[in-house]
Amino acid sequence: MSTLRWQAAARATGLLAPDGTVAATIFAEMSALAARTGAINLGQGFPDVDGPEYIKEAAIAAIREGRNQYPPGDGIPELRHAVADHQKRHYGLDVDPDTEVLVTTGATEALAATILALVSPGDEVITLEPFYDAHAACIAMAGGTHVTVPLVAAGPENPEGSFRLDVAALRAAASPRTRLILLNTPHNPTGTVLDRAELEAIAQVARERDALVLTDEVYEHLVFDGAVHVPIATLPGMAERTLTVSSSGKTFSFTGWKIGWVHGPADLVTAVRTIKQFLTYVSGAPFQPAIARALADDDAPRALAASLAFRRDLLVEGLEKAGFGVSIPQGTYFVVADGGPLGFPDGVDLCRRLPELAGVVAVPVTAFCTPGSPTAEALRSRIRLTFVKRDEVLREASARLAGLTP
Ligand SMILES: *Cc1c(COP(=O)(O)O)cnc(C)c1O
């Protein structure tokens, strides 16, 4: 019997049970566990404080002004211009707002429409591992073959302290069938911000293999300690083969609004638009003018990054005091902690027990890996926690974790 696309998506994310049913994602399972036990939910990454009031007011005003019917399919001109201005101002990228930008229903739709538009059955798509689950699901829905390259945790092979790209593994993973290299930087779940040398190695492989690059940059503004986010589209010869995806959800703390975008060469954006128009047709009319305004504001994301750096330190200190091994994230709002030193060799088991043991919910890093892969094995004892919660929530979580013993 042939595999249906939903079954492929479920299998690619480890959710297809042997009896053919679909299991709940670990995120849903852990959030339900948090609700049932009253534990502090540091599993799912969404802020417990909304973004700026004036952005909310702009959306409310847009509803009152009657911007409630289908907007243009590629997004309202103000927002497309705001995206192009943002890319020029921050990165020096020249983007034509009329032909090279497409507004989407969150980064999720931008990623799905791009992968469905550009990947054919049998094409190989390279991602980092661990990877965001929607990346794997979309590759499977397109019938593509998912090839992974590990981010390596600190250790004898990587004395750097943070997770780093295995460049030799990337070169070995590339093949004449490589159609797309799908990146995510700053990286969920590891907090890695790919540096220029890593991006140059990726760019070189893409040029040699004549592959396209799809880059998920939803955490572009959430970087710490002077780390610099470099869009791969700014590297020589890369703008012509790169589709860059971002979104307002993480940058402005409106994850429920689902306004995202993709930009790149006009012919590739036309291909993505062709799919997008039959997925959702258009995206969130009254939210688009509000996000167009927000994108001109560089202070709000800067303030969020500064407050997140402080909150990261709160949670990291708590985790270290509790006895976890911690790799310090340079970006995103997640930290990866290693339960191994505390006597917890299995992250899935630890996450199932953590609400009872400490009143805290986390998710295992293996949920971001191909089941049974060498990277899943290497990261078996790691868990991911979010620090996009109020200071007092993180202090309470740290206090609870302090008493943790197997
Ligand atoms: C949250 C997240 C997304 C989804 O973004 P939306 O704009 O909410 O669709 C995509 N990629 C990564 C890595 C994320 O963490």
XYZ file of C-alpha atoms and ligand atoms in Angstrom:
421
model
C 0.000 0.000 0.000
C 1.365 3.408 -0.863
C 2.159 5.939 1.844
C -0.178 8.924 1.979
C 1.338 12.364 2.505
C -0.038 12.727 6.038
C 1.487 9.385 6.933
C 4.833 10.488 5.513
C 4.644 13.715 7.545
C 3.754 11.803 10.707
C 6.530 9.273 10.129
C 9.103 12.010 9.450
C 8.350 13.550 12.830
C 8.298 10.254 14.729
C 4.517 10.358 15.267
C 3.310 7.398 13.200
C 2.597 4.576 15.651
C 3.111 0.930 14.573
C -0.688 0.447 14.476
C -1.033 3.280 11.937
C -2.441 5.873 14.326
C -0.825 9.260 14.958
C 0.603 10.002 18.371
C 0.323 13.463 19.908
C 3.482 15.515 19.447
C 5.754 15.593 22.457
C 4.928 19.327 22.694
C 1.207 18.566 23.048
C 1.908 15.695 25.446
C 4.118 17.874 27.634
C 1.738 20.862 27.570
C -1.120 18.564 28.627
C 1.104 17.224 31.404
C 1.833 20.798 32.533
C -1.889 21.628 32.590
C -2.717 18.432 34.509
C 0.021 18.765 37.138
C 0.215 22.548 37.465
C 3.901 22.400 36.529
C 5.644 25.444 35.026
C 5.587 24.954 31.268
C 9.020 25.712 29.836
C 8.382 23.187 27.062
C 6.557 25.295 24.499
C 8.213 28.478 23.254
C 5.735 31.316 23.378
C 6.011 34.547 25.398
C 3.860 35.096 28.510
C 3.894 38.852 27.840
C 2.444 40.328 24.609
C 4.343 42.680 22.314
C 4.036 46.500 22.364
C 0.614 48.126 22.920
C 0.938 50.448 19.906
C 1.190 47.434 17.599
C -1.997 46.000 19.092
C -3.678 49.393 18.658
C -2.613 49.479 15.006
C -4.336 46.130 14.377
C -7.477 47.259 16.238
C -7.509 50.508 14.237
C -7.167 48.519 11.000
C -10.229 46.438 11.925
C -12.202 49.614 12.745
C -11.090 51.224 9.474
C -12.568 48.284 7.614
C -9.455 46.431 6.497
C -11.334 43.178 6.940
C -11.703 41.719 3.440
C -9.235 39.776 1.307
C -5.992 41.737 1.050
C -3.718 41.380 -2.030
C -2.437 37.817 -2.466
C 1.217 38.764 -2.185
C 0.609 41.005 0.854
C -0.287 44.686 1.235
C 2.247 47.067 -0.383
C 3.064 48.769 2.978
C 4.182 45.467 4.456
C 6.153 44.355 1.384
C 7.939 47.720 1.426
C 8.550 47.434 5.180
C 10.151 43.997 4.684
C 12.382 45.322 1.875
C 13.378 48.388 3.968
C 14.120 46.154 6.951
C 16.421 43.896 4.893
C 18.242 46.938 3.444
C 18.607 48.710 6.798
C 19.829 45.700 8.780
C 21.768 43.693 6.219
C 22.337 45.863 3.138
C 20.220 43.491 1.028
C 18.480 44.965 -2.025
C 14.997 43.468 -2.253
C 12.337 44.569 -4.765
C 9.125 44.898 -2.721
C 6.933 44.333 -5.786
C 8.462 41.163 -7.231
C 10.724 39.655 -4.568
C 8.586 39.598 -1.393
C 5.629 37.387 -0.508
C 3.650 37.802 2.713
C 2.576 34.472 4.223
C 0.596 33.008 7.108
C 3.561 32.861 9.449
C 6.999 31.516 8.633
C 5.360 28.084 8.692
C 3.418 28.721 5.485
C 6.435 30.349 3.835
C 8.467 27.210 4.539
C 5.706 24.820 3.468
C 4.889 26.686 0.244
C 8.584 26.992 -0.667
C 9.332 23.325 -0.097
C 6.168 22.206 -1.934
C 7.013 24.563 -4.813
C 10.648 23.595 -5.267
C 11.169 19.993 -4.090
C 10.151 17.024 -6.266
C 9.937 13.379 -5.202
C 13.469 12.000 -5.016
C 15.120 15.379 -4.496
C 17.361 15.567 -1.459
C 16.959 18.304 1.126
C 19.752 18.855 3.627
C 18.939 20.230 7.078
C 20.882 20.595 10.264
C 20.105 18.063 13.011
C 18.458 18.719 15.441
C 15.840 20.354 13.189
C 12.486 22.145 13.597
C 9.764 19.513 13.219
C 7.828 21.382 10.492
C 10.937 21.300 8.288
C 10.972 17.489 8.317
C 7.202 17.262 7.858
C 7.221 19.578 4.814
C 10.092 17.695 3.157
C 8.076 14.486 3.610
C 4.886 16.120 2.259
C 6.787 17.127 -0.882
C 8.104 13.561 -1.288
C 11.675 14.753 -0.799
C 14.449 12.801 0.880
C 15.631 14.322 4.147
C 19.409 14.287 4.649
C 20.777 15.649 7.928
C 24.055 17.187 9.046
C 24.758 17.273 12.783
C 25.280 20.246 14.984
C 27.881 18.870 17.381
C 27.662 19.583 21.104
C 30.713 20.713 23.042
C 33.100 17.851 23.779
C 36.417 16.372 22.649
C 35.546 16.924 18.947
C 34.269 20.435 19.544
C 35.993 22.408 22.290
C 34.010 25.567 21.461
C 31.376 25.236 24.181
C 28.377 25.774 21.916
C 26.877 23.514 19.265
C 28.762 23.871 15.953
C 28.148 22.693 12.391
C 30.047 19.577 11.300
C 31.385 21.021 8.036
C 32.994 17.745 6.899
C 29.637 15.995 7.365
C 27.948 18.708 5.297
C 30.381 18.175 2.409
C 29.836 14.412 2.640
C 26.037 14.798 2.743
C 25.850 16.859 -0.452
C 25.220 14.987 -3.684
C 24.138 15.670 -7.271
C 20.578 15.122 -6.026
C 20.814 17.914 -3.398
C 18.066 20.326 -4.402
C 17.771 22.446 -1.298
C 19.808 23.240 1.804
C 17.380 24.254 4.566
C 19.020 26.296 7.314
C 17.800 27.747 10.546
C 19.876 30.446 12.235
C 19.633 31.498 15.045
C 18.880 27.826 15.607
C 15.984 26.230 17.442
C 16.555 24.198 19.653
C 20.318 24.677 20.242
C 20.542 28.490 20.281
C 23.461 28.332 17.834
C 24.049 31.413 15.676
C 25.883 30.111 12.602
C 29.082 32.096 12.140
C 30.473 33.463 8.906
C 32.870 30.529 8.389
C 30.040 28.000 8.758
C 27.819 29.985 6.390
C 30.648 30.269 3.852
C 31.087 26.487 3.934
C 27.352 26.040 3.328
C 27.390 28.625 0.527
C 30.309 26.862 -1.139
C 28.485 23.527 -1.086
C 25.327 25.172 -2.482
C 27.257 26.763 -5.359
C 29.197 23.569 -6.147
C 26.028 21.463 -6.203
C 23.912 24.187 -7.811
C 21.499 23.811 -4.872
C 19.031 26.389 -3.587
C 19.151 27.598 0.021
C 16.055 28.128 2.153
C 16.883 29.913 5.391
C 14.560 30.150 8.396
C 15.570 33.329 10.258
C 12.591 33.833 12.597
C 14.968 34.514 15.531
C 17.091 37.014 13.537
C 16.806 39.731 16.220
C 17.042 37.509 19.289
C 20.847 37.243 19.644
C 23.022 37.849 22.715
C 26.554 38.692 23.879
C 27.447 40.544 20.697
C 26.688 37.531 18.462
C 25.880 38.720 14.944
C 23.164 37.197 12.779
C 24.452 36.913 9.214
C 21.804 36.161 6.555
C 23.337 33.718 4.070
C 21.783 35.803 1.256
C 24.436 38.476 1.990
C 27.312 36.152 1.016
C 28.820 36.487 -2.484
C 26.730 34.789 -5.163
C 24.071 33.668 -2.675
C 21.194 36.162 -3.099
C 20.421 34.602 -6.491
C 19.908 31.112 -4.998
C 18.489 31.909 -1.539
C 14.950 32.228 -0.206
C 14.931 33.981 3.169
C 12.040 33.384 5.581
C 11.145 35.351 8.682
C 8.095 36.328 10.670
C 6.700 38.817 13.149
C 5.763 36.221 15.759
C 9.081 35.884 17.576
C 10.461 39.371 16.833
C 7.437 41.267 18.207
C 5.916 38.684 20.603
C 2.731 38.159 18.602
C 3.078 34.450 17.837
C -0.683 34.071 17.337
C -0.941 36.635 14.538
C 0.846 34.476 11.993
C 2.245 37.153 9.698
C 5.409 35.941 7.976
C 7.207 36.497 4.696
C 9.681 35.071 2.235
C 11.942 37.002 -0.102
C 14.324 35.968 -2.857
C 14.765 36.052 -6.631
C 11.546 36.987 -8.470
C 11.236 33.678 -10.367
C 11.537 31.646 -7.161
C 9.085 33.912 -5.303
C 6.639 33.484 -8.206
C 6.918 29.715 -7.758
C 6.227 29.999 -4.020
C 3.333 32.437 -4.604
C 1.756 29.912 -6.984
C 1.538 27.380 -4.146
C 0.645 29.914 -1.427
C -2.378 31.152 -3.349
C -3.901 27.673 -3.248
C -3.003 26.999 0.373
C -4.389 30.108 2.089
C -4.875 32.580 -0.826
C -4.172 35.592 1.416
C -3.031 36.246 4.998
C -4.473 38.176 8.002
C -5.708 41.542 6.582
C -5.754 43.753 9.729
C -2.484 42.363 11.101
C -0.501 43.302 8.007
C -0.623 47.131 8.466
C 0.204 46.660 12.167
C 3.288 44.579 11.362
C 4.283 47.029 8.607
C 4.456 49.678 11.340
C 6.245 47.367 13.758
C 8.955 46.522 11.203
C 10.083 50.163 11.142
C 10.746 49.930 14.898
C 14.238 48.648 15.750
C 13.901 49.516 19.453
C 11.252 46.916 20.328
C 13.293 43.895 19.118
C 16.452 45.338 20.686
C 14.700 45.709 24.050
C 13.318 42.166 23.759
C 16.794 40.754 23.022
C 18.289 42.602 26.026
C 15.588 41.351 28.370
C 15.929 37.831 26.956
C 19.692 37.855 27.593
C 18.945 38.622 31.249
C 16.280 35.905 31.442
C 18.606 33.404 29.739
C 21.162 34.063 32.477
C 18.512 33.502 35.169
C 17.538 30.103 33.786
C 21.103 29.038 32.917
C 22.214 29.815 36.472
C 19.317 27.794 37.874
C 20.075 24.834 35.597
C 23.781 24.896 36.424
C 23.080 25.074 40.171
C 20.752 22.111 39.799
C 23.613 20.130 38.249
C 22.712 20.123 34.542
C 25.356 20.532 31.863
C 24.344 23.666 29.955
C 25.396 24.936 26.555
C 24.945 28.702 26.589
C 22.692 29.798 23.698
C 23.843 32.777 21.602
C 20.342 33.335 20.255
C 16.638 32.254 20.195
C 14.720 31.787 23.408
C 15.743 28.247 24.183
C 18.483 26.592 26.194
C 19.607 22.977 25.900
C 20.477 21.279 29.184
C 22.137 17.895 29.662
C 20.602 15.630 32.312
C 23.519 13.165 32.027
C 25.685 14.741 34.761
C 22.665 14.626 37.105
C 22.087 10.915 36.489
C 19.344 11.169 33.845
C 20.621 9.449 30.683
C 17.313 9.647 28.763
C 15.737 13.032 27.998
C 12.324 11.573 27.074
C 12.135 9.760 30.388
C 13.354 12.843 32.263
C 10.722 15.074 30.589
C 7.930 12.621 31.460
C 9.047 12.620 35.125
C 10.117 16.247 35.500
C 6.647 17.629 36.418
C 6.434 15.198 39.327
C 10.106 15.478 40.340
C 10.415 19.258 40.088
C 7.153 20.836 38.885
C 8.704 21.935 35.582
C 7.986 20.885 31.989
C 10.641 20.633 29.262
C 10.889 18.799 25.924
C 13.524 16.253 24.888
C 15.963 17.336 22.163
C 15.486 13.970 20.441
C 12.033 15.287 19.390
C 14.054 17.450 16.964
C 16.031 14.497 15.557
C 15.405 11.627 13.163
C 14.330 8.742 15.433
C 17.329 6.508 16.115
C 19.854 8.674 14.223
C 23.450 9.053 15.480
C 22.640 12.662 16.471
C 19.550 11.506 18.393
C 21.812 9.019 20.182
C 24.474 11.682 20.876
C 21.852 14.094 22.293
C 19.764 11.473 24.105
C 20.209 13.044 27.550
C 19.507 16.636 26.421
C 16.318 18.597 27.069
C 15.150 21.991 25.770
C 13.684 24.705 27.992
C 12.402 28.142 27.015
C 13.285 31.349 28.833
C 10.686 33.571 27.144
C 8.769 33.742 30.444
C 8.563 36.435 33.126
C 11.521 36.722 35.539
C 9.494 35.471 38.504
C 8.417 32.373 36.557
C 12.053 31.575 35.715
C 13.146 32.197 39.329
C 10.445 29.833 40.584
C 11.396 27.200 37.981
C 15.066 27.499 39.007
C 14.178 27.110 42.679
C 12.130 24.009 41.901
C 14.912 22.472 39.787
C 17.457 23.022 42.568
C 16.102 20.029 44.512
C 16.178 17.636 41.550
C 17.685 14.185 42.101
C 17.078 10.970 40.140
C 8.389 29.409 15.785
C 9.168 28.942 14.593
C 8.624 28.997 13.302
C 7.177 29.345 13.056
O 6.977 30.687 12.832
P 5.485 31.238 12.578
O 5.719 32.605 12.085
O 4.759 31.170 13.881
O 4.842 30.359 11.561
C 9.419 28.623 12.239
N 10.685 28.199 12.432
C 11.235 28.113 13.649
C 12.624 27.630 13.795
C 10.489 28.460 14.783
O 11.028 28.318 16.004
